[in-house]
Coordinates of C-alpha atoms and ligand atoms in Angstrom, one line a residue:
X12 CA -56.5 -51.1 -33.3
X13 CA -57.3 -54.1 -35.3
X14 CA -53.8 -56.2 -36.0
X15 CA -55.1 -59.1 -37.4
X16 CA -55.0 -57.7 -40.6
X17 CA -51.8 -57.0 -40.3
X18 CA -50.9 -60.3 -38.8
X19 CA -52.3 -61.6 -41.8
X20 CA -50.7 -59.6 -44.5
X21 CA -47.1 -60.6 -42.9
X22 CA -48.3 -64.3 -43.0
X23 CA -48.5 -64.4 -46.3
X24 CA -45.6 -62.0 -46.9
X25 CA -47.4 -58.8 -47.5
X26 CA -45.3 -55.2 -46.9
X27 CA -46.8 -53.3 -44.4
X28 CA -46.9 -49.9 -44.6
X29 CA -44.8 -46.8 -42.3
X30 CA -48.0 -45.6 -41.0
X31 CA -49.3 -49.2 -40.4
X32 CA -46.1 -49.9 -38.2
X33 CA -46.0 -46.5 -35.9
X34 CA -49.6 -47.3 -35.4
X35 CA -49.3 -50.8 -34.1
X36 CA -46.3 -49.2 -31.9
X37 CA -48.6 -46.4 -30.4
X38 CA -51.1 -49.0 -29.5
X39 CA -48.7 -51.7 -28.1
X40 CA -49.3 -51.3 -24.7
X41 CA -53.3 -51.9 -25.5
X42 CA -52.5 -55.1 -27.7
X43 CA -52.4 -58.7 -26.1
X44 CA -49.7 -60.8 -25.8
X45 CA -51.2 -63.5 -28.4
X46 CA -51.5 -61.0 -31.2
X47 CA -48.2 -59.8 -30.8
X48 CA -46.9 -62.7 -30.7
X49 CA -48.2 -63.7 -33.7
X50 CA -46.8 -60.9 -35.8
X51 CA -43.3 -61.4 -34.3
X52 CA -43.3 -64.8 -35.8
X53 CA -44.7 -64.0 -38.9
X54 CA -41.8 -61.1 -39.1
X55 CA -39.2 -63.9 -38.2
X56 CA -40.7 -65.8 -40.7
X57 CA -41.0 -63.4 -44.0
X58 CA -38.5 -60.4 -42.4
X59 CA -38.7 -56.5 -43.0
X60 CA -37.8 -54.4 -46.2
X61 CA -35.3 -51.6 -45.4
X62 CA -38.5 -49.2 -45.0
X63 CA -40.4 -51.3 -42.8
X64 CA -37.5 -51.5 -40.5
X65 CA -36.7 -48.3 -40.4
X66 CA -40.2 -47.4 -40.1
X67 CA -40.5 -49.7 -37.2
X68 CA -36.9 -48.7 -35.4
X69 CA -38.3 -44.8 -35.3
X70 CA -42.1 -45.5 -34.2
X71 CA -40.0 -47.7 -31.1
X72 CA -37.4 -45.3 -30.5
X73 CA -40.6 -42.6 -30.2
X74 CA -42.1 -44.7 -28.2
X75 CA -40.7 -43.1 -25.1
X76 CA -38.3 -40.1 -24.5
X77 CA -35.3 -39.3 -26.2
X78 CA -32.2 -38.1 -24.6
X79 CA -31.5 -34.2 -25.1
X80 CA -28.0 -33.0 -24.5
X81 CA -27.2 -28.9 -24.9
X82 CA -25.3 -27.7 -28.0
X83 CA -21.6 -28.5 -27.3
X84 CA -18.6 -28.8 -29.4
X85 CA -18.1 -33.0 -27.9
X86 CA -19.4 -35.0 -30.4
X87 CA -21.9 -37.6 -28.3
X88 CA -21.0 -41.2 -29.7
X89 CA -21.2 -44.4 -28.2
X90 CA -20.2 -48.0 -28.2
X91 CA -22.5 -51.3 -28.8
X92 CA -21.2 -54.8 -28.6
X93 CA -23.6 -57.9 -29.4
X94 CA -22.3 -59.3 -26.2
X95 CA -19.8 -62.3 -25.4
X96 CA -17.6 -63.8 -22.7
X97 CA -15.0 -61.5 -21.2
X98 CA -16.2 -58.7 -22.8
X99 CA -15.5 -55.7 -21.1
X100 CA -14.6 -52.8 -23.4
X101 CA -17.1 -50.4 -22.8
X102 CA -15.4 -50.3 -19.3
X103 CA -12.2 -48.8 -20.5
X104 CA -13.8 -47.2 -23.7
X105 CA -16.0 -44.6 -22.4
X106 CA -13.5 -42.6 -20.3
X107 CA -10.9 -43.1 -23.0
X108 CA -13.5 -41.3 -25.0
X109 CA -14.5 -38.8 -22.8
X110 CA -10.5 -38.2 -22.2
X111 CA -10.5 -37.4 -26.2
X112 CA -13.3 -35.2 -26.1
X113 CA -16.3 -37.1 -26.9
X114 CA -19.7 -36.9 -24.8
X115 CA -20.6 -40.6 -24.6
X116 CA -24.0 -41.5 -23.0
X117 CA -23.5 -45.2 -22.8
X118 CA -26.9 -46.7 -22.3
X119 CA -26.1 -50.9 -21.2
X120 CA -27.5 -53.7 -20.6
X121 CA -27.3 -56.9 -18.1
X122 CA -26.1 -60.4 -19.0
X123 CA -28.6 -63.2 -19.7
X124 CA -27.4 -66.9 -20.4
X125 CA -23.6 -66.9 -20.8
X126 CA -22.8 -63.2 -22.2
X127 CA -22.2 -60.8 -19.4
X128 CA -23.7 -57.5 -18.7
X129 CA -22.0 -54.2 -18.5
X130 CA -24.3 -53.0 -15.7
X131 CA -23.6 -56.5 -13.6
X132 CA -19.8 -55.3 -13.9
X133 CA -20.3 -52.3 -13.0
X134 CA -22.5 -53.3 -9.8
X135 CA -19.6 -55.1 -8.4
X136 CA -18.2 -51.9 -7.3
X137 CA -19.2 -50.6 -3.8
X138 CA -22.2 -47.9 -4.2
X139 CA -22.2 -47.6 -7.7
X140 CA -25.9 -46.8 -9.3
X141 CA -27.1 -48.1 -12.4
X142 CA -30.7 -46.3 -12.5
X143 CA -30.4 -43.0 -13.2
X144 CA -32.5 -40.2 -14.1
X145 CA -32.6 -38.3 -17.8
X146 CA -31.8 -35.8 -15.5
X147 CA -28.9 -37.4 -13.9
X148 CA -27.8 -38.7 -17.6
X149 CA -27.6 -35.2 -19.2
X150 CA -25.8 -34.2 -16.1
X151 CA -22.5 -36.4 -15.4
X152 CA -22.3 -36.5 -19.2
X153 CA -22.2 -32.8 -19.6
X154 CA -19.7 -32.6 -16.2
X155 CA -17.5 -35.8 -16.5
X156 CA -18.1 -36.3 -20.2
X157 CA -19.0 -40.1 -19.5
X158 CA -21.8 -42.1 -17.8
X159 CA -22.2 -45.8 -18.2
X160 CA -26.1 -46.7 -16.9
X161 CA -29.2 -48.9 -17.6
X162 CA -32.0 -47.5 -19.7
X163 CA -34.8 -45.7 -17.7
X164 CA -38.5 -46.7 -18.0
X165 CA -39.2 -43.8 -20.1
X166 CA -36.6 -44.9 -23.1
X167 CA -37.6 -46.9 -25.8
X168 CA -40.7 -49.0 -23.6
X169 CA -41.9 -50.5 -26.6
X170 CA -38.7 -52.6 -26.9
X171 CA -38.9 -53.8 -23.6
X172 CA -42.6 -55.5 -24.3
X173 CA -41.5 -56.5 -27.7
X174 CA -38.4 -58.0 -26.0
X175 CA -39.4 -59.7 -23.7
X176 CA -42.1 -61.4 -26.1
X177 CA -39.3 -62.5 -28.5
X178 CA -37.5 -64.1 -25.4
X179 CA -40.6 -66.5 -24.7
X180 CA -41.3 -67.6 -28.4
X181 CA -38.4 -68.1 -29.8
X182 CA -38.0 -64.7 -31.6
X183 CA -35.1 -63.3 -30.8
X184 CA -33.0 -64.3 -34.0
X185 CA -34.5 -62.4 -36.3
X186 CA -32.5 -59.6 -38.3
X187 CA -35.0 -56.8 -38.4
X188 CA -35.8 -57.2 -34.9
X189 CA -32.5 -57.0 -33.7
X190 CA -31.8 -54.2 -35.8
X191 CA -35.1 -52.5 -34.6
X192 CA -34.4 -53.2 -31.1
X193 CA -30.5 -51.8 -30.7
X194 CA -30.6 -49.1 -32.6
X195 CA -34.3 -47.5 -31.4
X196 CA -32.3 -47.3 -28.2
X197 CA -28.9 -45.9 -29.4
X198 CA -31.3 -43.3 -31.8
X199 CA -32.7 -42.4 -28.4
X200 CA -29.2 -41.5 -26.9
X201 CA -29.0 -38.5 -29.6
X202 CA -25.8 -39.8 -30.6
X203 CA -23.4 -38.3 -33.6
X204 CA -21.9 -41.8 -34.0
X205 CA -22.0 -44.8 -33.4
X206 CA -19.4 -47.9 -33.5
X207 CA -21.0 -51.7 -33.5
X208 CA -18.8 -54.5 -32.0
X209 CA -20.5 -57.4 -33.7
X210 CA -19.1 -60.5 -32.8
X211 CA -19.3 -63.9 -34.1
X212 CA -17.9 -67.6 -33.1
X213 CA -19.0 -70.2 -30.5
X214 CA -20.1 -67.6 -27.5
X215 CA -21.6 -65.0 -30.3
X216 CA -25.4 -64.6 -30.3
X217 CA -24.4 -65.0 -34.4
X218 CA -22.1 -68.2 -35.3
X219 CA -21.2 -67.6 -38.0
X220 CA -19.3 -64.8 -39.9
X221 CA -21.7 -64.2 -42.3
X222 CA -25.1 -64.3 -40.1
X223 CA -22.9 -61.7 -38.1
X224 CA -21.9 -59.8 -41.5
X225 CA -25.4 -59.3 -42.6
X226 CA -26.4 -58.2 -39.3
X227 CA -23.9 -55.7 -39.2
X228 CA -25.1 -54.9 -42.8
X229 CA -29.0 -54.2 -41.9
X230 CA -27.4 -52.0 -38.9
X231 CA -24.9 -49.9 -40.9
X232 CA -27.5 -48.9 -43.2
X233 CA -30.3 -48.4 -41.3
X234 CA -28.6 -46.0 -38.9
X235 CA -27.0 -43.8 -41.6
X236 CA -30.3 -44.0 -42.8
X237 CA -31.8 -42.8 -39.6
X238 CA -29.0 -39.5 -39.6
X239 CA -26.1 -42.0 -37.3
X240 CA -22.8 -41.7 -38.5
X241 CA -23.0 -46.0 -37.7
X242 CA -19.7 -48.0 -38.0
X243 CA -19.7 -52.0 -38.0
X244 CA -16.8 -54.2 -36.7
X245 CA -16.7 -57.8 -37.0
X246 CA -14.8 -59.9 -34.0
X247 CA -13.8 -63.1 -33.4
X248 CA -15.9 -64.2 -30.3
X249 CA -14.4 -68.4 -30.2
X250 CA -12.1 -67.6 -27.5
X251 CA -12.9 -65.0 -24.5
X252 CA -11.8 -61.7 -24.6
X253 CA -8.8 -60.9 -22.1
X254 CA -7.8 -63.2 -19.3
X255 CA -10.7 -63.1 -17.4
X256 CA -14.5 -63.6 -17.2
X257 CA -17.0 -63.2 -13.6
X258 CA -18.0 -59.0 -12.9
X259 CA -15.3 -58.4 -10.7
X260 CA -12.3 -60.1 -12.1
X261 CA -14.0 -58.5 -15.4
X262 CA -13.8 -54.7 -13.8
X263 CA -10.1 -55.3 -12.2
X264 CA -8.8 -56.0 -15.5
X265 CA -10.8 -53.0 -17.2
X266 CA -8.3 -51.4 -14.9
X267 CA -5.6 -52.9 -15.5
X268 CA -6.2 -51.5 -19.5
X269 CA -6.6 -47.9 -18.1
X270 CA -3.3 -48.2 -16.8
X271 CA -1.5 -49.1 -19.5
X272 CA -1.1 -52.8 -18.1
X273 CA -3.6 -55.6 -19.2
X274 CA -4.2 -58.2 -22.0
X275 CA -3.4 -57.0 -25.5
X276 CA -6.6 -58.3 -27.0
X277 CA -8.8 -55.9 -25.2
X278 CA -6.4 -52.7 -25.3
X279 CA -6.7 -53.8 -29.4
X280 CA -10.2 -53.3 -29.3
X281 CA -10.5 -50.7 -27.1
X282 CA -8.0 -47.9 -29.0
X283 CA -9.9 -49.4 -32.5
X284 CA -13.2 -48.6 -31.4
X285 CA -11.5 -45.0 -30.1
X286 CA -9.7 -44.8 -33.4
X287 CA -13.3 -45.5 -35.9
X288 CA -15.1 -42.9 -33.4
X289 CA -12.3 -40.3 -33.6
X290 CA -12.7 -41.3 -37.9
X291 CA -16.6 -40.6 -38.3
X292 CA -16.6 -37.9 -36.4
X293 CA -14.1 -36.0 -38.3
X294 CA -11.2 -35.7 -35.6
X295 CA -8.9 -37.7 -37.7
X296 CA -8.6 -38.5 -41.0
X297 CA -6.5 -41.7 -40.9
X298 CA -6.9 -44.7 -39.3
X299 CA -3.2 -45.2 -37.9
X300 CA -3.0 -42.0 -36.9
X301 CA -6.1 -42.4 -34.7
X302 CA -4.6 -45.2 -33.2
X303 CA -1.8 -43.6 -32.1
X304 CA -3.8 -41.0 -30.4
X305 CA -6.3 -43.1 -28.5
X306 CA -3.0 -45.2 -27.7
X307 CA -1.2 -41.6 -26.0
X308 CA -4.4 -40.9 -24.7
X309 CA -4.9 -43.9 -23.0
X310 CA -1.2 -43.8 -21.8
X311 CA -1.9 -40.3 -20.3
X312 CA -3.4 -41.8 -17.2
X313 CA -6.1 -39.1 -18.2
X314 CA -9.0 -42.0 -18.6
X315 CA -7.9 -43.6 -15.4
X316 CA -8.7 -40.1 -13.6
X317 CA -11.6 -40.0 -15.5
X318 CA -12.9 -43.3 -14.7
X319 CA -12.9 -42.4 -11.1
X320 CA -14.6 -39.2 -12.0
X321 CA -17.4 -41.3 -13.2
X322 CA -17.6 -43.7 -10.1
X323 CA -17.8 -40.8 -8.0
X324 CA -20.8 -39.1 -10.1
X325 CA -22.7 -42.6 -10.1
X326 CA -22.0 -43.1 -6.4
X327 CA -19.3 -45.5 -5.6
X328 CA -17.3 -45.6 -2.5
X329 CA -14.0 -44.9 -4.1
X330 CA -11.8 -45.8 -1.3
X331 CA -13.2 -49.2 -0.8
X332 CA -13.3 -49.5 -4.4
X333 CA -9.2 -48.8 -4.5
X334 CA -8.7 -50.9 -1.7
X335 CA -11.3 -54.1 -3.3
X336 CA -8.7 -54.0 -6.6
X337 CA -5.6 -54.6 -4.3
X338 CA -7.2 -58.0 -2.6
X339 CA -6.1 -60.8 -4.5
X340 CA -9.2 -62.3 -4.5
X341 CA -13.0 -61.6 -3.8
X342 CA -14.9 -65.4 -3.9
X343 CA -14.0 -67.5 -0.7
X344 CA -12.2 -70.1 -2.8
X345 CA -9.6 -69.8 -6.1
X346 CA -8.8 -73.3 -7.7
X347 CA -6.0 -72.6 -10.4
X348 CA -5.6 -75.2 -12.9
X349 CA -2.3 -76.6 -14.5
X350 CA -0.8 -77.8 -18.0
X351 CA 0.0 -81.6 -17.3
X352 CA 1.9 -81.4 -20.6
X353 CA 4.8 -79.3 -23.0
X354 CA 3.6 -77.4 -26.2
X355 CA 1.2 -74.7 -26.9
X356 CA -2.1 -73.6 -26.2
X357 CA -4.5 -74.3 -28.9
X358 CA -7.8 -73.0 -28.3
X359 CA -9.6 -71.9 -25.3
X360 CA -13.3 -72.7 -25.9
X361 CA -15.5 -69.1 -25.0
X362 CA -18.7 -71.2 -25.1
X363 CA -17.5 -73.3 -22.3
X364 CA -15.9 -70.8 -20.1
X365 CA -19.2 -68.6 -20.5
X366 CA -21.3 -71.4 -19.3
X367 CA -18.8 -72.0 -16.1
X368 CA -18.8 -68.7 -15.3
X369 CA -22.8 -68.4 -15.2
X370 CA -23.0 -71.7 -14.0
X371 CA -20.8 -70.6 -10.9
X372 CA -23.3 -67.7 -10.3
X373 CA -21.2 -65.2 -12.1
X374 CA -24.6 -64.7 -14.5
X375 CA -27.9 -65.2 -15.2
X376 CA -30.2 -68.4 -15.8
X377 CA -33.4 -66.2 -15.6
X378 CA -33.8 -62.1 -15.8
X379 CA -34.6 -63.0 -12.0
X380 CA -30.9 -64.9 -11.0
X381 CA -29.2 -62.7 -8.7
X382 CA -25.6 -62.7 -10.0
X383 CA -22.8 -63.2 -7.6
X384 CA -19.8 -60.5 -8.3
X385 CA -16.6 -62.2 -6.9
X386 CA -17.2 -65.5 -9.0
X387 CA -15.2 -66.5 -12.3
X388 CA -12.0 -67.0 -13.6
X389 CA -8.9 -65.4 -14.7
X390 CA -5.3 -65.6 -15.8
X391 CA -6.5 -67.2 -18.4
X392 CA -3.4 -68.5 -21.3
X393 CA -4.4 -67.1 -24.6
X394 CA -3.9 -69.2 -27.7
X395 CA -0.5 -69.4 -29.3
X396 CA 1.5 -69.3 -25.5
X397 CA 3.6 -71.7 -24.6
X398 CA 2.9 -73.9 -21.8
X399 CA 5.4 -76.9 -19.7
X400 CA 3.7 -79.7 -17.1
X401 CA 2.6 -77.0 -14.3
X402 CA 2.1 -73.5 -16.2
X403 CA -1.1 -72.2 -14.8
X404 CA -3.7 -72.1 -17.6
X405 CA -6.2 -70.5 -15.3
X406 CA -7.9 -70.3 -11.6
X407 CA -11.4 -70.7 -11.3
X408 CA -13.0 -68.1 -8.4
X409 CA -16.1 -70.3 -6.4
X410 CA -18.2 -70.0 -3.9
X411 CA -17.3 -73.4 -2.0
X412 CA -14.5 -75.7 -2.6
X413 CA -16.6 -78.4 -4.2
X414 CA -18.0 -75.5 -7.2
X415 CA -13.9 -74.9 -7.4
X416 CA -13.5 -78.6 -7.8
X417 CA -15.6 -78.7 -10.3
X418 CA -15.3 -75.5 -12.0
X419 CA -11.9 -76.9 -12.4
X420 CA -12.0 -79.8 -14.5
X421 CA -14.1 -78.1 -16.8
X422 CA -11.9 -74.9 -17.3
X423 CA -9.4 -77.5 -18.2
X424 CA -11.6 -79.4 -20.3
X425 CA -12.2 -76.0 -22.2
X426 CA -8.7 -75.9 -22.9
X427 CA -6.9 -77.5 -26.1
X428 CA -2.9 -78.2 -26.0
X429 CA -1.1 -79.0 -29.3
X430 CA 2.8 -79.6 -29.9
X431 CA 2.7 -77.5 -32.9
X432 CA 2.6 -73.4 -32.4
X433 CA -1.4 -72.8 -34.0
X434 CA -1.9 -70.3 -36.8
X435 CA -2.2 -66.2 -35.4
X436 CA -5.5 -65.5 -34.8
X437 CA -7.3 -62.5 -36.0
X438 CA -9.5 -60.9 -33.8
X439 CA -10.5 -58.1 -36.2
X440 CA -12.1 -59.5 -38.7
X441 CA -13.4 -56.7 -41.1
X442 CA -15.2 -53.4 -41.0
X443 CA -18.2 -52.0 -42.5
X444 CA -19.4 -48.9 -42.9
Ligands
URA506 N1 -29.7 -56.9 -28.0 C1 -30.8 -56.1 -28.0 O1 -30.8 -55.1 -27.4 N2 -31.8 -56.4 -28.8 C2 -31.9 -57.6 -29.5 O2 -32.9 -57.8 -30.2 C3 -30.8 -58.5 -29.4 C4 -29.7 -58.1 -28.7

């Protein structure tokens, strides 16, 4: 295939035709880097119509095999975040779903820069596997109802070249491509639903609300268009989510949540998402209602049992898993760090604790960086609490005492303090569908 000419019809703006798109995907692994290249930026540049993106989202998610699940009365849904710091609802989420009678294949990814990865989180757990099989996919979702995993070679390959393309020149921000790139791999899942956590604020891939409004937008529509029953939720991502950030301490409050215990912030999210998936599937026809049922459900103990069922099926070591979450810590060295003043907290920059947390190993510089499990922090104040000289704000969990020195004056410094009691903040911003 030829793609200058379609290099050059972007360039100046030109639409590109369906046929013209599934084309340059069936001959992507053929084309070289430079020509690619070129048509990413000339996409960033002059963007997709609706039809070229969808055109382009269903060559890519053909581009390797889709995930077939036998006829079943579980509606097979899943969860995508956009990624930020302390984000671990998919943890909690999927056997909450599964414990309401969903299938959920949830396909994740790892952390890169200062967002952390499901599959990282997951990895901190003794024997648990990440690579699985189609095979292996279908299975523990048809058995336990829920698998958590990374995407095998054989799904969705064209996003993996284009991906890795947009990393190196500066491609990544572009709408379309985002679009194109999430949702060929949740079309590959065969999913009935889908409900986006797109999150925006200082440790958001979008700052803003409204870069992360019309990216839920393009998403929304694009997946109904593409047969997805696709929900969009908008979330406040300038403070992290929870009290903690770092795999472990991530996974040990993911617990917590599945035991009724836990930060409120992250139950919130996790019985909304629950609630929207129970809504677009048809199982309830009122949003309150929902609620309360993912809230019994998760009360149950039910997706606690059922979170252990899925360790077992993906190979952890249960009983040194139970016995890791009653250490009290897993890094060699916990710094905590103290209010030297009266009045309440203000803010709690996510940005900044992100880039402690990777910057203490906890994530990744490079797709190579080898992440360290038992590093980050936790018992973390949330805004609005009130503090005296010597409340804890939060420990830092290091390597050496010299990175939980240091690791310590700046969690501090991410923390503001004001006399006055700050304005609620809303986590939940709005929903699209
Ligand atoms: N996550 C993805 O999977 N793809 C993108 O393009 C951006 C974030």
């Amino acid at each position: 295939m030829n793609l200058l000419p379609l290099i050059e019809a972007k360039r100046e703006g030109r639409v590109l035709a369906a046929q013209q798109l599934q084309q340059f995907i069936i001959e992507l692994p053929a084309l070289p880097d430079y020509q690619v290249a070129a048509l990413l930026m000339a996409v960033y540049f002059r963007g997709l119509n609706a039809d070229e993106t969808a055109a382009l989202t269903l060559a890519m998610r053909d581009s390797g095999d889709v995930l077939n699940f036998p006829e079943d009365p579980r509606p097979l849904v899943d969860k995508h975040s956009t990624g930020g710091v302390g984000d671990k609802v998919s943890l909690p989420l999927a056997p909450l779903l599964a414990s309401l009678g969903f299938r959920v294949p949830m396909i994740s990814g790892r952390g890169l820069g200062i967002t952390g990865g499901t599959l990282d989180k997951l990895e901190s757990i003794p024997g648990f596997k990440v690579a699985l099989s189609a095979e292996r996919i279908r299975a523990i979702v048809q058995e336990v109802g829920c698998v958590i995993c990374g995407q095998t070679d054989r799904m969705v390959p064209a996003d993996k070249r284009l991906y890795a393309l947009r990393d190196v020149t500066g491609t990544v921000p572009s709408i379309p491509l985002i679009t194109a790139s999430i949702l060929s791999k949740k079309l590959a899942e065969s999913l009935k639903a889908l409900v986006l956590d797109v999150k925006f604020g200082s440790a958001a891939f979008m700052q803003s609300e409204a870069e992360a409004r019309n990216l839920a937008e393009s998403m929304v529509s694009l997946g109904t268009r593409c047969g997805m029953n696709v929900r969009a939720v908008l979330t406040d991502m300038n403070v992290p989510l929870g009290r903690t950030a770092g795999n472990w301490l991530e996974v040990k409050e993911a617990v917590e949540c599945l035991e009724g215990r836990g930060p409120d912030d992250l139950r919130e999210l996790v019985v909304c998402f629950a609630a929207h998936l129970l809504l677009q599937t048809g199982q309830a026809n009122d949003f309150t209602m929902a609620c309360k049922q993912a809230q019994t459900c998760l009360a149950s103990g039910e997706p606690r049992r059922k979170w252990n069922q899925m360790l077992a099926a993906q190979g952890a070591d249960l009983k040194a898993f139970e016995s890791q979450l009653l250490k009290e810590q897993a890094a060699p060295v916990v710094a905590a760090i103290r209010s030297d003043t009266a009045g309440f907290v203000q803010s709690c920059d996510a940005r900044a604790v992100g880039e402690l947390v990777r910057d203490l190993g906890g994530g990744r510089l490079t797709k190579e960086s080898k992440v360290d499990p038992s590093v980050g922090v936790d018992q973390l104040a949330k805004v609005g609490e009130a503090v005296r000289p010597g409340t804890t704000l939060g420990r830092v969990h290091a390597g050496t005492p010299a990175e939980g020195e240091a690791g310590a004056t700046r969690l501090r410094a991410a923390f503001q303090i004001g006399s006055a009691a700050p304005a609620q903040r809303v986590l939940i911003q709005e929903v699209l569908r």
